[in-house]
Coordinates of C-alpha atoms in Angstrom, one line a residue:
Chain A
X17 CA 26.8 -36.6 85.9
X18 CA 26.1 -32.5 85.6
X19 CA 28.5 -32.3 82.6
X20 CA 27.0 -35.8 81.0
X21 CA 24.0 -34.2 81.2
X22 CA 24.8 -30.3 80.4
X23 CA 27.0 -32.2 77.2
X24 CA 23.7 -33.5 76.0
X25 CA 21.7 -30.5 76.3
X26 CA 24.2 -28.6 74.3
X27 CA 24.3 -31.6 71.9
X28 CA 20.6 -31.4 71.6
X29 CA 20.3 -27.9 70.6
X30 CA 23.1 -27.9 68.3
X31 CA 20.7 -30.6 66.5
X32 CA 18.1 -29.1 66.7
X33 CA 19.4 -25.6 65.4
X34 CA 21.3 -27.5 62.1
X35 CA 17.9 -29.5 61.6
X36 CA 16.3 -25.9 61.7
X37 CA 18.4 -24.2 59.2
X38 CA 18.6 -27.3 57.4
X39 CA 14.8 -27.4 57.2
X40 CA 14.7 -24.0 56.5
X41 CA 17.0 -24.1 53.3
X42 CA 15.3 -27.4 52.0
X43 CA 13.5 -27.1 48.8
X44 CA 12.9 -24.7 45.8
X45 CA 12.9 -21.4 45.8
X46 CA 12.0 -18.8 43.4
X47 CA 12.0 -15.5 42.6
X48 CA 10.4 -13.8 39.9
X49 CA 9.9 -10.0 38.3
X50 CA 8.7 -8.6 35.5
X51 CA 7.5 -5.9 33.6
X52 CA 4.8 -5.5 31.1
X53 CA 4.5 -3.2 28.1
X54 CA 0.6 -4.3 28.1
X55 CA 0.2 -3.2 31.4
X56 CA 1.7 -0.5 31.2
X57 CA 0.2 1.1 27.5
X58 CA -3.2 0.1 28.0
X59 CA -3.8 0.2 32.0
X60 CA -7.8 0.4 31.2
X61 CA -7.7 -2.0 28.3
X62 CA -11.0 -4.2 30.0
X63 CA -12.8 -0.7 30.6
X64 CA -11.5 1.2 27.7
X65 CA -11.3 0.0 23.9
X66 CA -7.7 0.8 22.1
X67 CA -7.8 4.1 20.5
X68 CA -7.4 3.1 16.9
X69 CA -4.3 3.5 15.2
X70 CA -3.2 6.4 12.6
X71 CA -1.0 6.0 9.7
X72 CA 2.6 7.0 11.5
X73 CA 4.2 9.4 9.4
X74 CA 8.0 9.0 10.3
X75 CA 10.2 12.5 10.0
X76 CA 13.7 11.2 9.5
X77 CA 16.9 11.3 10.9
X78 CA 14.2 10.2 13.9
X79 CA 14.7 11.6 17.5
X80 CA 14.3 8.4 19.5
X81 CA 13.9 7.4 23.4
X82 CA 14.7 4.3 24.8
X83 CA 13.4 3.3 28.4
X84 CA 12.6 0.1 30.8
X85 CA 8.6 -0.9 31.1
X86 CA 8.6 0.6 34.9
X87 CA 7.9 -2.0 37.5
X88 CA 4.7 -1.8 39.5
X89 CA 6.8 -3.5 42.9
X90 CA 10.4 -3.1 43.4
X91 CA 12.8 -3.2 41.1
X92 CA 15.4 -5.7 40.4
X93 CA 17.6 -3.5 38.3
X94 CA 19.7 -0.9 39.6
X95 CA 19.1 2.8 37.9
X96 CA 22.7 2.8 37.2
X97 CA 22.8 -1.6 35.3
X98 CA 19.3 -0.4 33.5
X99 CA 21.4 2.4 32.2
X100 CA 24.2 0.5 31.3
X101 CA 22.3 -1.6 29.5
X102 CA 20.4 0.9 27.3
X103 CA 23.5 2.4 26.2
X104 CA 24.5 -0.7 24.9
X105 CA 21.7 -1.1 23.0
X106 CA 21.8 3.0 21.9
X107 CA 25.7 2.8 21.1
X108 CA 24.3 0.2 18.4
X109 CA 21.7 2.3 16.7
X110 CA 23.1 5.6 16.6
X111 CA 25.5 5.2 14.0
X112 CA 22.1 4.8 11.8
X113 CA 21.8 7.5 9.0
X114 CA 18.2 8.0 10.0
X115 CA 18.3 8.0 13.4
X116 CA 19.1 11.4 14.9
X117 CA 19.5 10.7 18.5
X118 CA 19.1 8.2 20.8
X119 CA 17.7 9.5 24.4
X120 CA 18.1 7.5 27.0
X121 CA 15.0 7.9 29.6
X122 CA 15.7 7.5 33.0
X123 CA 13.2 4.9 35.2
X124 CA 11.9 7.6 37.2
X125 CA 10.1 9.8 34.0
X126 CA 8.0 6.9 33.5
X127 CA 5.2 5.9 35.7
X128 CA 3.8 2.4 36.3
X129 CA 0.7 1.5 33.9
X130 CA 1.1 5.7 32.6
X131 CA -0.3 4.8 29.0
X132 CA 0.1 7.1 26.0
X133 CA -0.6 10.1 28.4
X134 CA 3.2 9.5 30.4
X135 CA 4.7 8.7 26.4
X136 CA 3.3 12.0 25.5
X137 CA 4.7 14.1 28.7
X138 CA 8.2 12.2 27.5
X139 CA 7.6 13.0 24.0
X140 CA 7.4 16.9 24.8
X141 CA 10.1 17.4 27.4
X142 CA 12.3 15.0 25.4
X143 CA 11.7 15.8 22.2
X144 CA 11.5 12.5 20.6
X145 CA 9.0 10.9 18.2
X146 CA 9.6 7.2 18.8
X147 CA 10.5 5.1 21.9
X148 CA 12.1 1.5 22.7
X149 CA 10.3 0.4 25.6
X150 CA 12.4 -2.7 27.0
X151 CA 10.1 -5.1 29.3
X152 CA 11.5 -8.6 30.7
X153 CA 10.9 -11.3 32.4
X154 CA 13.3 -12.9 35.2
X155 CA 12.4 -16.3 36.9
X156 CA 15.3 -17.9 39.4
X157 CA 15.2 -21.2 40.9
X158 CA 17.4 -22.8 43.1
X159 CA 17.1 -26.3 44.1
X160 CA 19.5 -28.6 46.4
X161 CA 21.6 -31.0 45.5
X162 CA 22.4 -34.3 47.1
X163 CA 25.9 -32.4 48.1
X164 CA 23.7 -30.7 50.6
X165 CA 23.9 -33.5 53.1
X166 CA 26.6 -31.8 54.5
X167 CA 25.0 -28.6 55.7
X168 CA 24.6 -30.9 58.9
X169 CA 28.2 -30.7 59.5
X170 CA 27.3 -26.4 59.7
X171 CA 30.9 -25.8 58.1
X172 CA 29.5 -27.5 55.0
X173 CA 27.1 -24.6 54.4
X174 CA 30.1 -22.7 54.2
X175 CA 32.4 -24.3 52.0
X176 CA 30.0 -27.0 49.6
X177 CA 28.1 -24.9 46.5
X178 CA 25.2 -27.3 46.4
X179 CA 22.7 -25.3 46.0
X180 CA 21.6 -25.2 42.2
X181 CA 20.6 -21.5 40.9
X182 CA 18.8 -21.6 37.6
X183 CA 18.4 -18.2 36.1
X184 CA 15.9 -17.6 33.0
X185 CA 15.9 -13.9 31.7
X186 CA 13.9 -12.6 28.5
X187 CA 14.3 -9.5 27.3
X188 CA 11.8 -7.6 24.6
X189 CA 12.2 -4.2 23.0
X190 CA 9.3 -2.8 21.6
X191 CA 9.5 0.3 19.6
X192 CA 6.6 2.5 19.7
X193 CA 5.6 5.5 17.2
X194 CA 4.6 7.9 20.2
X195 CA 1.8 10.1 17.8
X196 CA 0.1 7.7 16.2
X197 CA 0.3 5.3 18.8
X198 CA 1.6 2.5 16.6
X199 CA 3.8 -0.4 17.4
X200 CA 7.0 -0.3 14.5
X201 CA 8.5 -4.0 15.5
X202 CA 9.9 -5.3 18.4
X203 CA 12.7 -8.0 19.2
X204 CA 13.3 -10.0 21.7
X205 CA 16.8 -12.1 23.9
X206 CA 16.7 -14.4 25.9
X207 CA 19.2 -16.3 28.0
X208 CA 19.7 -19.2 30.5
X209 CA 22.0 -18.6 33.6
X210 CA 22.7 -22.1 36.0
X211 CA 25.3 -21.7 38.8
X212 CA 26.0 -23.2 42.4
X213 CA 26.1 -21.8 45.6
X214 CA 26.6 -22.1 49.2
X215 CA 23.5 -20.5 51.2
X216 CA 25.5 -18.3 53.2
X217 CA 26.4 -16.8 49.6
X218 CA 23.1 -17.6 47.6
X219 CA 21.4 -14.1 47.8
X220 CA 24.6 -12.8 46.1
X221 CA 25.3 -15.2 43.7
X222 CA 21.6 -15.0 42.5
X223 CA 21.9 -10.9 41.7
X224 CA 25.3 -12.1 40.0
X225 CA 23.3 -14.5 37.8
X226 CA 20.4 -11.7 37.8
X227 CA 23.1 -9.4 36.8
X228 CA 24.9 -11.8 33.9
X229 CA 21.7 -13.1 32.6
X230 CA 20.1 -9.0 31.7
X231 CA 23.7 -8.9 30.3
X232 CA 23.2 -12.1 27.8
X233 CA 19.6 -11.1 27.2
X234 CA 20.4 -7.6 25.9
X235 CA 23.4 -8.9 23.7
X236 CA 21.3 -11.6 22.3
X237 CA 18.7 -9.1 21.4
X238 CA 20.7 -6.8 19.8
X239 CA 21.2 -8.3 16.5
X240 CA 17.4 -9.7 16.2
X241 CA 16.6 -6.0 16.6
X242 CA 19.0 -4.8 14.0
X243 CA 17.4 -7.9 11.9
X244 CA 13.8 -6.9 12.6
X245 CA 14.8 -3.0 11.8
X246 CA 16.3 -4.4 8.2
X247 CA 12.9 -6.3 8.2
X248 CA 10.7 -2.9 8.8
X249 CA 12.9 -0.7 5.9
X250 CA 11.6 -3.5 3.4
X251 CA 8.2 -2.8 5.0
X252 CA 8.3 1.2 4.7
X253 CA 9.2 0.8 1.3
X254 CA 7.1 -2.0 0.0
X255 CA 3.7 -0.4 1.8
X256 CA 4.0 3.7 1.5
X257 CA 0.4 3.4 2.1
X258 CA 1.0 2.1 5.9
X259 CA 4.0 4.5 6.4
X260 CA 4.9 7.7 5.6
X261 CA 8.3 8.8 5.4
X262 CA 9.0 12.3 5.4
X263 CA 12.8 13.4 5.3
X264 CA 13.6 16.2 7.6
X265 CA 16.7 16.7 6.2
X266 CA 15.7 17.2 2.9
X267 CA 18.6 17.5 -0.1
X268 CA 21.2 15.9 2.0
X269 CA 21.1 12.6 -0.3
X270 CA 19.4 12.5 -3.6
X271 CA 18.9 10.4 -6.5
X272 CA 18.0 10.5 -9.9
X273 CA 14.8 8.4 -10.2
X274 CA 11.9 7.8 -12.7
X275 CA 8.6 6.4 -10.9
X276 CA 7.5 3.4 -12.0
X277 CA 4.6 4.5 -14.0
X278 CA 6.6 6.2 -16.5
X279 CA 9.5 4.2 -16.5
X280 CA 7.2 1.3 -17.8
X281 CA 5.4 3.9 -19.9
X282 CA 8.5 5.1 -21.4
X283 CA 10.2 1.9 -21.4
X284 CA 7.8 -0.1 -23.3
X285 CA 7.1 2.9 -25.7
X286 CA 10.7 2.8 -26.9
X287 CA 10.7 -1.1 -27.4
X288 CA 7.3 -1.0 -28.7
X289 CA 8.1 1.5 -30.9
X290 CA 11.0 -0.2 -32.2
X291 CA 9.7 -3.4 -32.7
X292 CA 6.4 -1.9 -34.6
X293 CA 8.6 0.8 -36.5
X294 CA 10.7 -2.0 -38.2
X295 CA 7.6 -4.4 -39.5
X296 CA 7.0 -4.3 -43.3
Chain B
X6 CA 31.3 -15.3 -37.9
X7 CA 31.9 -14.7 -34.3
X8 CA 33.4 -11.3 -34.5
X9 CA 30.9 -9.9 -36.1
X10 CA 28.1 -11.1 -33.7
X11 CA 30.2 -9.7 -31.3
X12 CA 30.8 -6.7 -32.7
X13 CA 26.9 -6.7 -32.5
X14 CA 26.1 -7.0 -28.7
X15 CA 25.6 -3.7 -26.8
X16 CA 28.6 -4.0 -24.9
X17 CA 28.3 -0.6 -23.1
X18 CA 24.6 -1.2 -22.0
X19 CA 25.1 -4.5 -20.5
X20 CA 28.6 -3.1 -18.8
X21 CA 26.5 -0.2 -17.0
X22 CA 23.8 -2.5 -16.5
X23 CA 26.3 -5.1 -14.8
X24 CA 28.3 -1.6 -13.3
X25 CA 24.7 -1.4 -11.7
X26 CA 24.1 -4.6 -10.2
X27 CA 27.5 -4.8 -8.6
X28 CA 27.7 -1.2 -6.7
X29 CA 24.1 -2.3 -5.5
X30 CA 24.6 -5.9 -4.3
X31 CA 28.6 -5.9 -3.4
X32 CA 28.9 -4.6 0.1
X33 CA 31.0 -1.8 0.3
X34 CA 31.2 -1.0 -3.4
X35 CA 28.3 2.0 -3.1
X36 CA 30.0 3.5 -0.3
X37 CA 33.4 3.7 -2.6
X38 CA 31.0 5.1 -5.8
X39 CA 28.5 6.9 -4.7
X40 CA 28.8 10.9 -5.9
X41 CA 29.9 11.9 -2.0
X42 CA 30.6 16.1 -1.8
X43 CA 32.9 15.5 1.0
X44 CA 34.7 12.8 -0.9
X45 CA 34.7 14.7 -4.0
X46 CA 36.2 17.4 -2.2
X47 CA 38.8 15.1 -0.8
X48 CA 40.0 14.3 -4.1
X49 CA 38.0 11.0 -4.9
X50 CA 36.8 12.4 -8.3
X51 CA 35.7 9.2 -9.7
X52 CA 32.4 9.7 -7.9
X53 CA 31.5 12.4 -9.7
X54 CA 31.1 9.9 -12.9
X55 CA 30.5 6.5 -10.8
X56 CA 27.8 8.5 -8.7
X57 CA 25.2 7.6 -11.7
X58 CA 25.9 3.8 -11.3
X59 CA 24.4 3.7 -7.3
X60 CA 21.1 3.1 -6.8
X61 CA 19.6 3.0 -3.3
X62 CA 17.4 0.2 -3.6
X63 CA 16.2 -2.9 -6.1
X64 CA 13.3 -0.8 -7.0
X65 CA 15.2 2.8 -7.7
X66 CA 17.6 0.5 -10.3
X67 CA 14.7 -1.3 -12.0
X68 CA 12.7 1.5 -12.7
X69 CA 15.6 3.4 -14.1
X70 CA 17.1 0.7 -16.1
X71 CA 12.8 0.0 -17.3
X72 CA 13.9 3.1 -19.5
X73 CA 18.0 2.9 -20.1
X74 CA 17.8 -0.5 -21.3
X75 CA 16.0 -0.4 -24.4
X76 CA 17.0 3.3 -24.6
X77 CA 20.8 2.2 -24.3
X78 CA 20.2 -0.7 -26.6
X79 CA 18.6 1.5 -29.5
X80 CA 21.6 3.6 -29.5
X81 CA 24.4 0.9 -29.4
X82 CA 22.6 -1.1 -32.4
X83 CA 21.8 1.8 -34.5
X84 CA 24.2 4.5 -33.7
X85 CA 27.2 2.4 -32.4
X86 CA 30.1 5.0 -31.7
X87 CA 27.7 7.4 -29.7
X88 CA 26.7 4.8 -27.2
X89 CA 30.2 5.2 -24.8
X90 CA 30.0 9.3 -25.7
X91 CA 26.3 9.7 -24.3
X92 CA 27.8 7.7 -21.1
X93 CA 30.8 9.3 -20.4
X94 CA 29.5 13.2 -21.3
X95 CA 26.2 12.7 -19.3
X96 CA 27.5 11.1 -16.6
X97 CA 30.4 13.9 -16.0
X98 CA 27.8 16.9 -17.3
X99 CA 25.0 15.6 -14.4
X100 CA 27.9 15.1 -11.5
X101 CA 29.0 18.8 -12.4
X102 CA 26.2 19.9 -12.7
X103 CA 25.1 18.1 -9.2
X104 CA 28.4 19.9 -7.8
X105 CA 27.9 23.7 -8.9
X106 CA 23.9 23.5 -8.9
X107 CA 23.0 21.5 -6.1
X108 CA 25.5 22.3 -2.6
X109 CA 22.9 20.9 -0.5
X110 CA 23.1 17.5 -1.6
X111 CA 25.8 15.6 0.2
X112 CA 25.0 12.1 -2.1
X113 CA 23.9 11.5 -4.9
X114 CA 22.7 8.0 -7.0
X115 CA 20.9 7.2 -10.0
X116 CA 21.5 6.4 -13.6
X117 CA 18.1 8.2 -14.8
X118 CA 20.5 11.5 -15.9
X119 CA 22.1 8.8 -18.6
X120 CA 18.6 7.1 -19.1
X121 CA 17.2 10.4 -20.4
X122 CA 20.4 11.4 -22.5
X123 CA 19.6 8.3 -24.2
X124 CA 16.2 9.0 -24.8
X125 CA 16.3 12.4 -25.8
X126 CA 18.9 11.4 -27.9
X127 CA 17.6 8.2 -29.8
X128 CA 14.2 10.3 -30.1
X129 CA 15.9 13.1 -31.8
X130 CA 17.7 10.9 -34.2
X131 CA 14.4 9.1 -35.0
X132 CA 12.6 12.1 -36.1
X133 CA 14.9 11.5 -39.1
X134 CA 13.7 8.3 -39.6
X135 CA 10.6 6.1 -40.8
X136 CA 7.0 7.4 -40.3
X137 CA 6.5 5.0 -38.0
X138 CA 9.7 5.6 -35.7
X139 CA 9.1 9.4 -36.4
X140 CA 5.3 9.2 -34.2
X141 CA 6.9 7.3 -31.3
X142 CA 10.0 9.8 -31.1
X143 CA 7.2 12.5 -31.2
X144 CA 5.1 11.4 -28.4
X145 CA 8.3 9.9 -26.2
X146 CA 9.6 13.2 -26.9
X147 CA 6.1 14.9 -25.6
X148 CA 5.9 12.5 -22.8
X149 CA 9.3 13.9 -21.5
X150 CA 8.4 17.5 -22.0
X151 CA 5.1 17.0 -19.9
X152 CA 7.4 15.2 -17.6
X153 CA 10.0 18.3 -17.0
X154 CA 7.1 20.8 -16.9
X155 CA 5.3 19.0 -14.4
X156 CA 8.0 18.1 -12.0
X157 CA 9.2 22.2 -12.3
X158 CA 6.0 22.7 -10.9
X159 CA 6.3 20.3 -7.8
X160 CA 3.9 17.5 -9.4
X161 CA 4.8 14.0 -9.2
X162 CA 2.9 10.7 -10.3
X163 CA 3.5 9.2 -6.5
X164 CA 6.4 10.7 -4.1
X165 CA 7.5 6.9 -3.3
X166 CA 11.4 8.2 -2.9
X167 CA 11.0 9.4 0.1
X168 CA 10.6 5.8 1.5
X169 CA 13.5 5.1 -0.3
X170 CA 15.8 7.3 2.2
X171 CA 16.6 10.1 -1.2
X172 CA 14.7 13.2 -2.6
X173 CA 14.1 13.5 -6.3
X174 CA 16.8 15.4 -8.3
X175 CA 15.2 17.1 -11.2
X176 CA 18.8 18.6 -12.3
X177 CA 20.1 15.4 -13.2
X178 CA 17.7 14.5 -15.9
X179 CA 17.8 18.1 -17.4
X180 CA 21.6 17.6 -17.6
X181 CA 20.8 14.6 -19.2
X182 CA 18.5 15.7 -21.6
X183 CA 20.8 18.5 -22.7
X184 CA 24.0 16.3 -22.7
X185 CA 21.7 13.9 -25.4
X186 CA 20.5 17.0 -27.6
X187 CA 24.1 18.1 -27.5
X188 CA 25.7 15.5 -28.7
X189 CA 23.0 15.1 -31.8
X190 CA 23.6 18.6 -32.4
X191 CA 27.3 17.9 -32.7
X192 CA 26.8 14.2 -34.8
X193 CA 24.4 15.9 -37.2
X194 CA 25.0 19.2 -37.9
X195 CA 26.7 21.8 -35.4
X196 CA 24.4 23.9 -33.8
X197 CA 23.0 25.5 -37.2
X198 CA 19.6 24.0 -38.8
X199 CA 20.1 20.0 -37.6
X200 CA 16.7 19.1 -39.6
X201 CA 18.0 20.3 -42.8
X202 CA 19.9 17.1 -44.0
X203 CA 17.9 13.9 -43.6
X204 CA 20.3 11.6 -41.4
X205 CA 19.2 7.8 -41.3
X206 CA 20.5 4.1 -41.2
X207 CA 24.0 2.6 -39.3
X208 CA 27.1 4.6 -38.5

């Protein structure tokens, strides 16, 4: 009768401690982080109108900095993936004619919601005259699936993946003339990570999916920014009056070239001329 | 019938005007003509001829070809046989010139060099020719002088180049104006007294 009885205690709490952790892992969970250029440009935007803009004058080949938004909380990227991850986007953009260099910044140079006052400090002890500020946005979900049923045998939670991990990641570069405070273009990535699971190993395979889905993001935004930097040549060169480009490196490629005042002038002169020389 | 309309088509104008379009809009073809020092020092010394045929941008081709074309075309329809000597001297007179006078400039594009050889050198021949032709040589031939005196002095209608990713290369279009007077000293005359004989009509 004792061991009947001490069988059923011991039966009972096992229950109760699989109902527990089965209670416990019921349900959606999510996680989310994310970094604002906003936020962190224009801290006092309700208290403090925008500074107006200036015409940027852009001295090429263009010292440039590239650096994540930094996040007000904790961060969910490591120094060491952020940097990995910039240089990917830098090894892209350095081969430009008019780019001179591409700094990375490290996290800790910038300071949360720092404005134009922290891109200035960066500006001087960098030396740089644009930046590529790189915000995103990371939501993770993870759901059950009916496979979950077997988390009551307690082995189950070992061995079955049925927990459903959706990963959503956005990316956005924005590249900022540091002087006169002007946005140049930006560019976002985005991509859409879905795995499974087992909770013992869910925390890890979420930072995996964190992890891969940064890694999609940045490669899917790599060619809209090289679009978007095609997009802002055409720009400079179609409005002179909104952008001023002044060549550092002056002589290093010329080009014979009539403005287009007296090419028309001279142009239709000569055909003019001809035309009215030859009437009776 | 067909030969001789054929003979009549400005053959060398439309070939650097196609020349033109294709080192601009091929991929890779600028990078294999445009006038490169290092290349030119490598021996690739086509480039110091093709170099005039790149153009940077849609907008640097159209305004130089706003003043080759009809330039070019004068010269092919009225003095045939000069047409493919203004190209050829121009074109290797300006990328010398570019190589000896200019060190600091590592490339170089733009047919305006050849554009003003044509000029100078259809405007010279006209002051041999009717009243009428004779006024517009004159004041094209004005126009260009007020053009050289005020670019030596650093003064230019709108510096929109820059935007274009090139500086401005004054040496070119003296190079081709000389290369155009030359070669009307040489057709008319020699160097000695070229307005003596009145020279007019087809070659």
């Amino acid at each position: 009768m004792k061991w009947s009885a001490l069988s059923r205690i011991v039966r009972g709490a096992s229950m109760s401690l699989v109902l527990g952790v089965v209670s416990g892992c019921a349900g959606m969970h999510t996680q989310h982080s994310t970094t604002s250029v906003v936020d962190y440009l224009y801290p006092n935007a309700k208290n403090e109108p925008v500074a107006e803009q200036g015409v940027p004058v852009l001295s090429l080949p263009m010292r440039v900095g590239i650096a994540f938004v930094p996040e007000r909380g904790g961060s969910t990227l490591s120094e060491a993936k952020k940097n990995e991850l910039l240089e990917k986007v830098a090894t892209n953009f350095r081969k430009l004619d008019f780019i001179k260099s591409i700094d990375i910044i490290p996290s800790p140079y910038l300071t949360p919601q720092g404005g134009f006052q922290n891109l200035d400090q960066i500006r001087t002890m960098h030396g740089i005259e644009a930046i590529t500020l790189v915000s995103y946005d990371q939501k993770q979900f993870t759901d059950e699936g009916v496979a979950s049923i077997v988390y009551w045998t307690i082995v189950g939670a070992y061995i079955i993946p049925a927990e459903k991990n959706s990963t959503y990641t956005m990316v956005d570069a924005v590249i900022m003339h540091i002087p006169s405070r002007k946005m140049l273009f930006r560019a976002p990535g985005t991509s859409q990570i879905k795995g499974h699971s087992t909770p013992i190993n869910l925390s890890e395979e979420l930072r995996a999916d964190s992890e891969k889905g940064f890694n999609e993001a940045v490669d899917r935004m790599i060619p809209n920014l090289e679009q978007q930097l095609a997009a802002f040549q055409e720009k400079v060169k179609a409005s002179p009056e909104e952008y001023q480009v002044v060549r550092s490196d002056s002589g290093s490629r010329g080009g014979g070239a009539f403005d287009a005042l007296t090419a028309l002038l001279v142009g239709l002169l000569v055909a003019g001329g001809a035309w009215w020389s030859r009437r009776p | 019938m067909v030969a001789p309309a054929l003979a009549r088509v400005p053959w060398w104008t439309l070939g650097l005007l196609a020349a033109a379009l294709v080192a601009l809009w091929l991929p890779g073809a600028a990078d294999v003509l445009v006038y490169d020092r290092s290349g030119i020092a490598s021996g690739e010394l086509w480039r110091i001829v093709t170099g005039n045929l790149v153009h940077f941008s849609t907008r640097h081709l159209a305004s130089n070809f706003a003043v080759l074309l009809p330039a070019a075309w004068l010269v092919e329809t009225r003095y045939r046989a000069d047409a493919r000597l203004i190209i050829l001297t121009a074109s290797s007179a300006i990328g010398i010139a570019l190589l000896v006078g200019e060190p600091e400039i590592l490339q170089f594009g733009g047919v305006s060099g050849i554009s003003i050889a044509f000029l100078v050198y259809v405007c010279l021949r006209g002051l041999h020719e009717n009243r009428r032709w004779r006024t517009i040589c004159m004041i094209l031939l004005a126009v260009m002088g007020a053009k050289f005196t005020a670019e030596s002095f650093g003064w230019h209608l709108r510096d929109w180049q820059a935007n274009e990713g090139f500086v401005p290369i004054m040496l070119s279009h003296v190079i081709g104006a000389v290369a155009g007077s030359v070669i009307y000293l040489w057709r008319i005359h020699g160097c000695s007294k070229p307005f003596r004989r009145p020279v007019t009509g087809l070659q």
